[in-house]
Coordinates of N, CA and C in Angstrom, one line a residue:
M379 N 59.2 129.9 -73.3 CA 59.2 128.8 -72.3 C 60.0 127.6 -72.9
R380 N 59.8 127.3 -74.1 CA 60.5 126.2 -74.7 C 62.1 126.4 -74.7
S381 N 62.5 127.6 -74.9 CA 63.9 127.9 -74.8 C 64.5 127.7 -73.4
L382 N 63.7 128.1 -72.4 CA 64.1 127.9 -71.0 C 64.3 126.4 -70.7
I383 N 63.3 125.6 -71.2 CA 63.4 124.1 -70.9 C 64.6 123.5 -71.7
T384 N 64.9 123.9 -72.9 CA 66.0 123.5 -73.6 C 67.3 123.9 -72.9
F385 N 67.4 125.1 -72.5 CA 68.5 125.6 -71.8 C 68.8 124.8 -70.5
C386 N 67.8 124.6 -69.7 CA 67.9 123.8 -68.5 C 68.4 122.4 -68.8
G387 N 67.9 121.8 -69.9 CA 68.3 120.4 -70.3 C 69.8 120.4 -70.7
V388 N 70.2 121.5 -71.4 CA 71.6 121.5 -71.8 C 72.5 121.7 -70.5
I389 N 72.1 122.5 -69.6 CA 72.8 122.7 -68.3 C 72.9 121.3 -67.6
A390 N 71.8 120.6 -67.6 CA 71.8 119.3 -66.9 C 72.8 118.3 -67.5
V391 N 72.8 118.3 -68.9 CA 73.7 117.4 -69.6 C 75.2 117.8 -69.4
V392 N 75.5 119.1 -69.4 CA 76.8 119.5 -69.2 C 77.3 119.2 -67.8
R393 N 76.5 119.3 -66.8 CA 76.9 119.1 -65.5 C 76.8 117.6 -65.1
A394 N 76.3 116.8 -65.9 CA 76.2 115.3 -65.5 C 77.5 114.7 -65.5
E395 N 77.8 113.9 -64.5 CA 79.0 113.2 -64.3 C 78.9 111.9 -65.0
V396 N 80.1 111.4 -65.5 CA 80.1 110.1 -66.1 C 80.8 109.2 -65.1
V397 N 80.2 108.0 -64.9 CA 80.7 107.1 -63.8 C 80.7 105.7 -64.4
S398 N 81.2 104.8 -63.6 CA 81.1 103.3 -63.9 C 80.1 102.8 -62.8
I399 N 79.4 101.7 -63.2 CA 78.5 101.0 -62.2 C 78.8 99.5 -62.3
Y400 N 78.6 98.8 -61.2 CA 78.9 97.4 -61.2 C 77.9 96.6 -60.4
K401 N 77.9 95.3 -60.6 CA 77.1 94.4 -59.8 C 77.8 93.1 -59.7
I402 N 78.0 92.6 -58.5 CA 78.6 91.3 -58.2 C 77.6 90.2 -58.6
G403 N 78.1 89.2 -59.3 CA 77.2 88.1 -59.7 C 76.4 88.4 -61.0
F404 N 76.7 89.5 -61.6 CA 76.0 89.8 -62.9 C 77.1 90.0 -64.0
P405 N 76.9 89.4 -65.2 CA 75.7 88.6 -65.6 C 76.0 87.1 -65.3
E406 N 77.0 86.8 -64.5 CA 77.4 85.4 -64.2 C 77.8 85.3 -62.8
T407 N 77.3 84.2 -62.1 CA 77.7 84.0 -60.8 C 79.3 83.9 -60.7
G408 N 79.9 84.5 -59.7 CA 81.3 84.4 -59.4 C 82.1 85.5 -60.1
L409 N 81.4 86.3 -60.9 CA 82.0 87.4 -61.6 C 81.4 88.7 -61.2
C410 N 82.0 89.8 -61.5 CA 81.4 91.1 -61.3 C 81.3 91.8 -62.7
G411 N 80.2 92.3 -63.0 CA 79.9 93.0 -64.3 C 80.0 94.5 -64.1
Q412 N 80.8 95.2 -64.9 CA 81.0 96.6 -64.7 C 80.7 97.3 -66.1
E413 N 79.9 98.3 -66.0 CA 79.6 99.1 -67.2 C 80.2 100.5 -67.0
A414 N 81.1 100.9 -68.0 CA 81.7 102.2 -67.9 C 81.0 103.2 -68.7
N415 N 81.3 104.5 -68.4 CA 80.8 105.7 -69.2 C 79.3 105.8 -69.1
V416 N 78.8 105.7 -67.9 CA 77.3 105.8 -67.7 C 77.1 107.2 -67.1
T417 N 76.2 108.0 -67.8 CA 75.9 109.3 -67.3 C 75.1 109.2 -66.0
K418 N 75.7 109.8 -65.0 CA 75.0 109.8 -63.6 C 73.9 110.8 -63.6
S419 N 72.7 110.3 -63.8 CA 71.5 111.1 -63.8 C 70.3 110.3 -63.6
N420 N 69.4 110.7 -62.7 CA 68.2 109.9 -62.6 C 67.2 110.1 -63.8
L421 N 67.6 111.0 -64.7 CA 66.9 111.1 -66.0 C 67.4 110.1 -67.0
N422 N 68.5 109.5 -66.7 CA 69.1 108.5 -67.6 C 68.7 107.1 -67.2
P423 N 67.9 106.4 -68.0 CA 67.4 105.1 -67.6 C 68.5 104.1 -67.4
H424 N 69.7 104.3 -68.1 CA 70.8 103.3 -68.0 C 71.5 103.5 -66.7
Y425 N 71.2 104.6 -65.9 CA 71.7 104.8 -64.6 C 70.6 104.5 -63.6
F426 N 69.5 105.1 -63.8 CA 68.4 105.1 -62.8 C 67.9 103.7 -62.5
F427 N 67.6 102.9 -63.5 CA 67.0 101.6 -63.2 C 68.0 100.6 -62.6
P428 N 69.2 100.5 -63.1 CA 70.2 99.6 -62.5 C 70.5 100.0 -61.0
M429 N 70.6 101.3 -60.8 CA 71.0 101.8 -59.5 C 69.8 101.6 -58.5
N430 N 68.6 101.9 -58.9 CA 67.5 101.9 -58.0 C 66.7 100.6 -57.9
F431 N 66.8 99.8 -59.0 CA 66.0 98.5 -59.0 C 66.9 97.3 -59.3
G432 N 68.1 97.5 -59.8 CA 68.9 96.3 -60.2 C 70.0 95.9 -59.3
G433 N 70.2 96.6 -58.2 CA 71.2 96.2 -57.3 C 72.6 96.6 -57.7
F434 N 72.8 97.5 -58.6 CA 74.1 98.0 -59.0 C 74.6 99.0 -58.0
K435 N 75.9 99.2 -58.0 CA 76.5 100.2 -57.2 C 77.4 101.0 -58.1
E436 N 77.6 102.3 -57.7 CA 78.5 103.1 -58.4 C 79.9 102.8 -58.0
G437 N 80.8 102.8 -59.0 CA 82.2 102.5 -58.7 C 82.8 101.4 -59.7
L438 N 83.8 100.8 -59.2 CA 84.5 99.7 -60.0 C 84.4 98.4 -59.3
C439 N 84.4 97.3 -60.1 CA 84.4 96.0 -59.5 C 85.6 95.8 -58.6
A440 N 86.7 96.5 -58.9 CA 87.9 96.4 -58.0 C 87.6 96.9 -56.6
D441 N 86.7 97.8 -56.5 CA 86.3 98.4 -55.2 C 85.7 97.2 -54.3
A442 N 85.2 96.2 -54.9 CA 84.6 95.1 -54.2 C 85.5 93.9 -54.2
G443 N 86.8 94.0 -54.7 CA 87.7 92.9 -54.7 C 87.8 92.1 -55.9
Y444 N 87.1 92.5 -57.0 CA 87.1 91.8 -58.2 C 88.0 92.6 -59.2
S445 N 89.2 92.2 -59.2 CA 90.2 93.1 -59.9 C 90.8 92.4 -61.2
L446 N 90.5 91.1 -61.4 CA 91.1 90.4 -62.5 C 90.2 90.4 -63.7
Y447 N 90.5 91.1 -64.8 CA 89.7 91.2 -66.0 C 89.6 89.8 -66.6
Q448 N 88.4 89.4 -67.0 CA 88.2 88.1 -67.6 C 87.8 88.3 -69.1
E449 N 86.8 89.2 -69.4 CA 86.3 89.3 -70.7 C 85.4 90.5 -70.8
T450 N 85.1 90.9 -72.0 CA 84.0 91.9 -72.2 C 82.8 91.1 -72.9
R451 N 81.7 91.4 -72.4 CA 80.5 90.7 -72.8 C 79.3 91.7 -73.1
V452 N 78.7 91.5 -74.2 CA 77.5 92.2 -74.6 C 76.3 91.5 -74.0
V453 N 75.5 92.1 -73.2 CA 74.3 91.5 -72.5 C 73.1 92.1 -73.2
D454 N 72.2 91.2 -73.6 CA 70.9 91.5 -74.2 C 69.9 91.8 -73.1
M455 N 69.4 93.0 -73.1 CA 68.5 93.4 -72.0 C 67.1 93.6 -72.5
H456 N 66.1 93.2 -71.7 CA 64.7 93.4 -72.0 C 64.1 93.9 -70.7
P457 N 64.2 95.2 -70.4 CA 63.8 95.8 -69.1 C 62.2 95.7 -69.0
V458 N 61.5 95.9 -70.1 CA 60.1 95.8 -70.1 C 59.7 95.2 -71.4
P459 N 58.5 94.6 -71.5 CA 58.1 94.0 -72.7 C 58.1 95.0 -73.9
G460 N 58.6 94.6 -75.0 CA 58.7 95.4 -76.2 C 59.9 96.3 -76.2
V461 N 60.7 96.4 -75.2 CA 61.9 97.2 -75.1 C 63.1 96.3 -75.1
H462 N 64.1 96.6 -76.0 CA 65.3 95.8 -76.1 C 66.5 96.7 -76.3
H463 N 67.6 96.4 -75.6 CA 68.8 97.0 -75.9 C 70.0 96.2 -75.4
N464 N 71.2 96.4 -76.0 CA 72.4 95.7 -75.6 C 73.3 96.6 -74.7
L465 N 73.8 96.1 -73.7 CA 74.8 96.8 -72.9 C 76.1 96.0 -72.8
T466 N 77.2 96.7 -72.8 CA 78.5 96.1 -72.8 C 79.1 96.2 -71.4
F467 N 79.5 95.0 -70.8 CA 80.0 94.9 -69.5 C 81.4 94.3 -69.6
Q468 N 82.3 94.8 -68.8 CA 83.6 94.2 -68.5 C 83.4 93.3 -67.3
L469 N 83.8 92.1 -67.4 CA 83.7 91.1 -66.4 C 85.0 90.9 -65.6
Y470 N 84.9 90.9 -64.3 CA 86.1 90.7 -63.5 C 85.9 89.6 -62.5
A471 N 87.0 88.9 -62.1 CA 87.0 87.9 -61.1 C 87.8 88.3 -59.9
K472 N 87.5 87.6 -58.8 CA 88.3 87.9 -57.6 C 89.7 87.1 -57.7
P473 N 90.8 87.7 -57.3 CA 92.0 87.0 -57.3 C 92.0 85.9 -56.3
T474 N 92.6 84.8 -56.6 CA 92.7 83.7 -55.6 C 94.1 83.5 -55.1
L475 N 94.2 83.0 -53.9 CA 95.6 82.7 -53.4 C 95.9 81.3 -53.8
L476 N 96.9 81.2 -54.7 CA 97.1 79.9 -55.4 C 98.4 79.3 -55.0
A477 N 99.2 79.9 -54.1 CA 100.5 79.4 -53.8 C 100.4 78.0 -53.2
D478 N 99.4 77.7 -52.4 CA 99.3 76.3 -51.8 C 99.1 75.2 -52.9
R479 N 98.3 75.5 -53.9 CA 98.1 74.5 -55.0 C 99.2 74.4 -55.9
D480 N 99.9 75.5 -56.3 CA 100.9 75.5 -57.3 C 101.9 76.6 -57.0
P481 N 103.0 76.3 -56.4 CA 104.0 77.4 -56.1 C 104.4 78.2 -57.4
G482 N 104.4 77.6 -58.5 CA 104.8 78.3 -59.8 C 103.8 79.3 -60.2
C483 N 102.6 79.2 -59.7 CA 101.5 80.2 -60.0 C 101.3 81.3 -59.0
K484 N 102.2 81.4 -58.1 CA 102.1 82.5 -57.1 C 102.8 83.8 -57.7
V485 N 102.5 84.9 -57.2 CA 103.2 86.2 -57.6 C 104.7 85.9 -57.6
G486 N 105.3 86.2 -58.7 CA 106.8 86.0 -58.8 C 107.2 84.6 -59.2
G487 N 106.2 83.7 -59.4 CA 106.4 82.3 -59.7 C 107.0 82.1 -61.2
A488 N 107.7 81.0 -61.3 CA 108.3 80.7 -62.6 C 107.3 80.3 -63.7
S489 N 106.1 79.9 -63.3 CA 105.1 79.5 -64.3 C 104.3 80.6 -64.9
L490 N 104.4 81.8 -64.4 CA 103.6 82.9 -64.9 C 103.9 83.3 -66.4
C491 N 102.9 83.6 -67.1 CA 103.0 84.0 -68.5 C 103.4 85.5 -68.5
S492 N 104.0 85.9 -69.7 CA 104.4 87.3 -69.9 C 103.2 88.1 -70.3
C493 N 103.4 89.4 -70.2 CA 102.3 90.3 -70.6 C 101.9 90.1 -72.1
S494 N 102.9 89.9 -72.9 CA 102.6 89.7 -74.3 C 101.8 88.4 -74.5
E495 N 102.0 87.4 -73.8 CA 101.3 86.1 -73.9 C 99.9 86.3 -73.3
L496 N 99.7 87.0 -72.2 CA 98.4 87.3 -71.7 C 97.6 88.1 -72.7
L497 N 98.2 89.1 -73.3 CA 97.5 89.9 -74.3 C 97.1 89.0 -75.5
R498 N 98.0 88.2 -76.0 CA 97.8 87.4 -77.2 C 96.6 86.4 -77.0
R499 N 96.5 85.9 -75.7 CA 95.4 85.0 -75.4 C 94.1 85.8 -75.0
K500 N 94.2 87.1 -75.0 CA 93.1 88.0 -74.7 C 92.6 87.7 -73.2
L501 N 93.6 87.5 -72.3 CA 93.3 87.4 -70.9 C 93.3 88.7 -70.2
I502 N 93.9 89.7 -70.8 CA 93.9 91.1 -70.3 C 93.6 92.0 -71.5
Q503 N 93.1 93.2 -71.2 CA 92.7 94.1 -72.3 C 93.9 94.9 -72.8
S504 N 94.8 95.3 -72.0 CA 95.9 96.1 -72.4 C 97.1 95.9 -71.4
V505 N 98.2 96.5 -71.8 CA 99.4 96.3 -71.0 C 99.2 96.9 -69.6
D506 N 98.3 97.9 -69.5 CA 98.0 98.5 -68.2 C 97.3 97.5 -67.3
D507 N 96.7 96.4 -67.8 CA 96.1 95.4 -67.0 C 97.1 94.3 -66.6
C508 N 98.3 94.4 -67.1 CA 99.3 93.3 -66.9 C 99.9 93.4 -65.5
T509 N 99.4 92.6 -64.6 CA 100.0 92.5 -63.2 C 100.4 91.1 -62.9
Q510 N 101.2 91.0 -61.9 CA 101.6 89.7 -61.4 C 100.3 88.9 -60.9
E511 N 99.4 89.6 -60.3 CA 98.2 89.0 -59.9 C 97.3 88.5 -61.0
A512 N 97.3 89.2 -62.1 CA 96.5 88.7 -63.3 C 97.2 87.5 -63.9
A513 N 98.5 87.5 -64.0 CA 99.3 86.4 -64.5 C 99.1 85.1 -63.6
A514 N 99.1 85.4 -62.3 CA 98.9 84.3 -61.3 C 97.5 83.6 -61.5
Q515 N 96.5 84.5 -61.7 CA 95.1 84.0 -61.9 C 95.1 83.2 -63.2
A516 N 95.7 83.7 -64.2 CA 95.6 82.9 -65.5 C 96.4 81.6 -65.4
C517 N 97.4 81.6 -64.6 CA 98.2 80.4 -64.4 C 97.4 79.4 -63.6
A518 N 96.8 79.8 -62.5 CA 96.1 78.9 -61.7 C 94.9 78.3 -62.3
T519 N 94.2 79.1 -63.2 CA 93.0 78.6 -63.9 C 93.4 77.8 -65.1
G520 N 94.7 77.7 -65.4 CA 95.1 76.9 -66.6 C 94.9 77.6 -67.9
K521 N 94.6 78.9 -67.9 CA 94.4 79.7 -69.1 C 95.8 80.1 -69.7
C522 N 96.8 80.2 -68.9 CA 98.1 80.6 -69.4 C 99.2 80.2 -68.4
R523 N 100.0 79.2 -68.8 CA 101.0 78.7 -67.8 C 102.2 78.3 -68.6
N524 N 103.4 78.7 -68.1 CA 104.6 78.3 -68.6 C 105.2 77.2 -67.8
D525 N 105.1 76.0 -68.4 CA 105.7 74.8 -67.8 C 107.2 74.8 -68.0
D526 N 107.9 74.1 -67.1 CA 109.4 74.0 -67.2 C 109.8 73.4 -68.5
S527 N 109.0 72.5 -69.1 CA 109.3 71.9 -70.3 C 109.2 72.8 -71.5
D528 N 108.4 73.9 -71.3 CA 108.3 74.9 -72.4 C 109.4 76.0 -72.4
M529 N 110.1 76.0 -71.3 CA 111.1 77.1 -71.1 C 112.3 76.8 -72.0
M530 N 112.9 77.8 -72.5 CA 114.1 77.7 -73.3 C 115.3 77.6 -72.3
V531 N 116.3 76.8 -72.6 CA 117.5 76.7 -71.7 C 118.6 77.3 -72.4

């Protein structure tokens, strides 16, 4: 009997899908927290509790319009008294339309930073995250902006 239970457990693990889950406004208002590589199984508390009791959804923050990576944050969790664990979330923001406030910060604008500058300042995780939209967001928020005075002539 024990062999059958072990065999069934192995089959369940092999068949389990790995997904990302997200929640808007978590862990900070205005951002979307996304946890990657979560085994999709109601036997997995890291999937079951957030999905059934925590208001999380399966998918990516980008599915809800939060496509601009901000940072990775480790969140200290205490689901029940005496239980503690840390979870790592990638935090994303919604892109804003900034052309009205600063024409240089719009997509294609002269004030946008390069991919290498966005990486150096840790505003994006990788070159794959380097988009005009990400550069426009960094520019508008003042995190990375090329002023005319900084440009080489």
